[in-house]
Amino acid sequence: MINDSHQLDAEVRLRPATMADAASLAAALTRSRAYMRPWEPLRPEVFYTEHGQRERLAGMLADRDAGRSMSWVLADEQDRAVGGFNLNGIVLGPFRSGTLGYWVDIEYAGRGLATTAVSRICESARDDLRLHRVEAGTLLDNVASQRVLVKCGFEEYGMAPRCLHIDGEWRDHRLFQRILHDDPPAG
């Protein structure tokens, strides 16, 4: 799946992010800005522009090429990005782990797309990257995201006080993990 596209429902598929996604990411993030504000860091105005997304994508794709992360988008029928999923901080060796983050455009929220995408990404992390574990964190009151993680086999394992600076303040996070397999690390 790392380089493949997967249909999630009749209109939306999950595929690797590309530089061509800058304009549609900017549009989706702008459209969803108020909806996502409680869950996101404060962003400079340039973040919501095509130029800002082009810079962000360049960094994400460089990290992908270096093996540090993987990035996907939800793409609609016109191939416009309407959500983003990242597996960051990929560490191999005996740790074999990565950290998952995601968002879905307000116009596509509540359709089960995040749940299906997270499941596919975990399958890819296990089968393609041979990761042992994927972790994710949510704000304490982000019940919808916690439901996604639990449906995808994640278990809560702790709480991180003042973990991330979200919406203008340091916020506590619930920590979740999914153990993907117990095979020994690949050579």
Tab-separated table of C-alpha atoms in Angstrom:
chain	number	residue	atom	x	y	z
A	1	MET	CA	0.000	0.000	0.000
A	2	ILE	CA	2.866	2.415	0.503
A	3	ASN	CA	2.727	3.480	-3.129
A	4	ASP	CA	-0.776	2.285	-3.978
A	5	SER	CA	-4.191	3.907	-3.945
A	6	HIS	CA	-7.087	2.302	-2.030
A	7	GLN	CA	-10.770	3.070	-2.507
A	8	LEU	CA	-12.353	3.793	0.900
A	9	ASP	CA	-15.915	4.410	-0.284
A	10	ALA	CA	-17.687	5.247	-3.555
A	11	GLU	CA	-16.185	8.757	-3.660
A	12	VAL	CA	-12.942	8.747	-1.678
A	13	ARG	CA	-9.659	6.896	-1.889
A	14	LEU	CA	-6.462	6.915	0.153
A	15	ARG	CA	-3.280	7.552	-1.828
A	16	PRO	CA	0.256	8.842	-1.227
A	17	ALA	CA	0.562	12.630	-0.969
A	18	THR	CA	2.229	14.469	-3.866
A	19	MET	CA	3.301	18.037	-4.582
A	20	ALA	CA	0.249	18.337	-6.845
A	21	ASP	CA	-1.928	18.266	-3.687
A	22	ALA	CA	-0.860	21.730	-2.477
A	23	ALA	CA	-3.831	23.713	-3.825
A	24	SER	CA	-6.508	21.225	-2.747
A	25	LEU	CA	-4.915	20.772	0.691
A	26	ALA	CA	-4.943	24.549	1.165
A	27	ALA	CA	-8.608	24.670	0.155
A	28	ALA	CA	-9.628	21.769	2.444
A	29	LEU	CA	-7.663	23.145	5.398
A	30	THR	CA	-9.175	26.602	4.896
A	31	ARG	CA	-12.695	25.152	4.617
A	32	SER	CA	-12.141	23.063	7.782
A	33	ARG	CA	-10.179	25.657	9.767
A	34	ALA	CA	-12.857	26.530	12.353
A	35	TYR	CA	-13.931	22.885	12.669
A	36	MET	CA	-10.357	21.700	13.376
A	37	ARG	CA	-9.216	24.662	15.473
A	38	PRO	CA	-9.793	22.953	18.876
A	39	TRP	CA	-7.523	20.064	17.834
A	40	GLU	CA	-4.746	21.897	15.975
A	41	PRO	CA	-1.763	24.127	16.777
A	42	LEU	CA	-2.161	27.798	15.929
A	43	ARG	CA	-0.961	28.191	12.350
A	44	PRO	CA	0.421	31.198	10.467
A	45	GLU	CA	-1.812	32.471	7.655
A	46	VAL	CA	0.627	31.150	5.032
A	47	PHE	CA	-0.186	27.594	6.196
A	48	TYR	CA	-3.624	27.955	4.586
A	49	THR	CA	-2.241	28.950	1.184
A	50	GLU	CA	-1.067	26.884	-1.751
A	51	HIS	CA	2.460	28.234	-1.196
A	52	GLY	CA	2.360	27.182	2.473
A	53	GLN	CA	1.137	23.717	1.584
A	54	ARG	CA	3.755	23.392	-1.139
A	55	GLU	CA	6.475	24.101	1.453
A	56	ARG	CA	4.881	21.681	3.918
A	57	LEU	CA	4.618	18.956	1.258
A	58	ALA	CA	8.258	19.451	0.247
A	59	GLY	CA	9.302	18.731	3.832
A	60	MET	CA	6.933	15.775	4.139
A	61	LEU	CA	8.125	14.227	0.893
A	62	ALA	CA	11.785	14.746	1.854
A	63	ASP	CA	11.080	12.938	5.140
A	64	ARG	CA	9.355	10.146	3.182
A	65	ASP	CA	12.346	9.792	0.859
A	66	ALA	CA	14.643	9.595	3.909
A	67	GLY	CA	12.466	6.849	5.454
A	68	ARG	CA	11.393	9.009	8.405
A	69	SER	CA	7.696	9.273	7.524
A	70	MET	CA	4.886	8.380	5.153
A	71	SER	CA	2.129	10.767	4.077
A	72	TRP	CA	-1.210	10.060	2.436
A	73	VAL	CA	-4.234	12.091	1.430
A	74	LEU	CA	-7.888	11.272	1.112
A	75	ALA	CA	-8.718	12.122	-2.510
A	76	ASP	CA	-12.219	12.786	-3.817
A	77	GLU	CA	-13.591	11.798	-7.229
A	78	GLN	CA	-11.775	14.767	-8.836
A	79	ASP	CA	-8.516	13.708	-7.094
A	80	ARG	CA	-8.633	16.716	-4.730
A	81	ALA	CA	-7.160	16.182	-1.268
A	82	VAL	CA	-9.860	16.198	1.437
A	83	GLY	CA	-7.860	14.847	4.372
A	84	GLY	CA	-4.354	13.974	5.441
A	85	PHE	CA	-2.711	11.053	7.243
A	86	ASN	CA	0.907	10.937	8.382
A	87	LEU	CA	3.026	8.234	9.926
A	88	ASN	CA	5.875	10.276	11.413
A	89	GLY	CA	8.955	9.566	13.468
A	90	ILE	CA	9.473	6.160	11.905
A	91	VAL	CA	12.236	4.373	13.785
A	92	LEU	CA	13.482	0.959	12.676
A	93	GLY	CA	15.964	-1.335	14.415
A	94	PRO	CA	14.702	-2.911	17.631
A	95	PHE	CA	12.072	-0.164	18.174
A	96	ARG	CA	10.237	-0.409	14.803
A	97	SER	CA	7.616	2.213	15.580
A	98	GLY	CA	5.904	5.302	14.154
A	99	THR	CA	3.463	7.993	15.267
A	100	LEU	CA	0.156	8.467	13.459
A	101	GLY	CA	-1.645	11.759	12.898
A	102	TYR	CA	-4.653	12.539	10.713
A	103	TRP	CA	-7.439	14.947	9.822
A	104	VAL	CA	-10.518	14.831	7.588
A	105	ASP	CA	-12.159	17.762	5.778
A	106	ILE	CA	-15.337	18.954	7.507
A	107	GLU	CA	-17.370	18.058	4.402
A	108	TYR	CA	-16.238	14.405	4.675
A	109	ALA	CA	-16.195	13.963	8.461
A	110	GLY	CA	-18.419	11.389	10.137
A	111	ARG	CA	-18.444	8.938	7.208
A	112	GLY	CA	-16.032	6.366	8.645
A	113	LEU	CA	-13.230	7.421	6.300
A	114	ALA	CA	-10.713	7.993	9.093
A	115	THR	CA	-11.411	4.555	10.554
A	116	THR	CA	-10.946	2.818	7.207
A	117	ALA	CA	-7.816	4.838	6.375
A	118	VAL	CA	-6.208	4.228	9.788
A	119	SER	CA	-6.844	0.490	9.403
A	120	ARG	CA	-5.204	0.479	5.951
A	121	ILE	CA	-2.236	2.506	7.190
A	122	CYS	CA	-1.704	0.081	10.085
A	123	GLU	CA	-1.803	-2.843	7.646
A	124	SER	CA	0.818	-1.099	5.514
A	125	ALA	CA	2.938	-0.262	8.558
A	126	ARG	CA	2.899	-3.943	9.500
A	127	ASP	CA	3.223	-5.552	6.071
A	128	ASP	CA	5.345	-3.063	4.106
A	129	LEU	CA	7.396	-1.268	6.759
A	130	ARG	CA	7.455	-4.222	9.193
A	131	LEU	CA	6.748	-1.876	12.097
A	132	HIS	CA	5.973	-3.511	15.430
A	133	ARG	CA	3.929	-0.643	16.838
A	134	VAL	CA	2.018	2.508	15.846
A	135	GLU	CA	1.178	5.145	18.416
A	136	ALA	CA	-1.180	8.119	18.377
A	137	GLY	CA	-2.225	10.828	20.797
A	138	THR	CA	-5.469	12.758	21.122
A	139	LEU	CA	-6.603	15.652	23.236
A	140	LEU	CA	-8.464	14.372	26.289
A	141	ASP	CA	-11.802	15.595	24.906
A	142	ASN	CA	-11.335	14.472	21.284
A	143	VAL	CA	-13.754	11.586	21.665
A	144	ALA	CA	-14.314	11.137	17.913
A	145	SER	CA	-10.621	10.519	17.259
A	146	GLN	CA	-10.393	8.208	20.266
A	147	ARG	CA	-13.299	6.177	18.827
A	148	VAL	CA	-11.440	5.864	15.509
A	149	LEU	CA	-8.341	4.565	17.254
A	150	VAL	CA	-10.209	2.070	19.438
A	151	LYS	CA	-12.166	0.753	16.418
A	152	CYS	CA	-8.794	0.215	14.704
A	153	GLY	CA	-7.393	-1.881	17.551
A	154	PHE	CA	-5.469	0.807	19.459
A	155	GLU	CA	-5.336	0.621	23.241
A	156	GLU	CA	-4.942	3.565	25.579
A	157	TYR	CA	-1.696	3.272	27.505
A	158	GLY	CA	-1.258	6.567	29.263
A	159	MET	CA	-1.621	10.314	29.451
A	160	ALA	CA	0.978	12.928	28.555
A	161	PRO	CA	0.555	16.145	30.539
A	162	ARG	CA	1.016	19.370	28.547
A	163	CYS	CA	2.172	17.318	25.554
A	164	LEU	CA	1.475	19.656	22.610
A	165	HIS	CA	0.742	23.345	22.135
A	166	ILE	CA	-2.772	23.201	20.679
A	167	ASP	CA	-5.095	26.135	19.990
A	168	GLY	CA	-2.874	28.480	21.986
A	169	GLU	CA	-2.103	26.427	25.090
A	170	TRP	CA	-0.193	23.357	26.262
A	171	ARG	CA	-2.693	20.514	26.311
A	172	ASP	CA	-2.779	17.032	27.854
A	173	HIS	CA	-3.064	14.054	25.501
A	174	ARG	CA	-4.351	10.500	25.808
A	175	LEU	CA	-1.778	8.104	24.377
A	176	PHE	CA	-2.786	5.088	22.302
A	177	GLN	CA	-0.821	2.300	20.673
A	178	ARG	CA	-1.486	-0.626	18.421
A	179	ILE	CA	0.892	-3.556	18.505
A	180	LEU	CA	1.008	-4.798	14.904
A	181	HIS	CA	2.884	-8.092	15.428
A	182	ASP	CA	5.373	-9.745	17.749
A	183	ASP	CA	7.834	-11.013	15.146
A	184	PRO	CA	11.508	-10.216	15.759
A	185	PRO	CA	12.841	-7.111	13.986
A	186	ALA	CA	13.715	-7.648	10.339
A	187	GLY	CA	17.437	-7.775	9.572
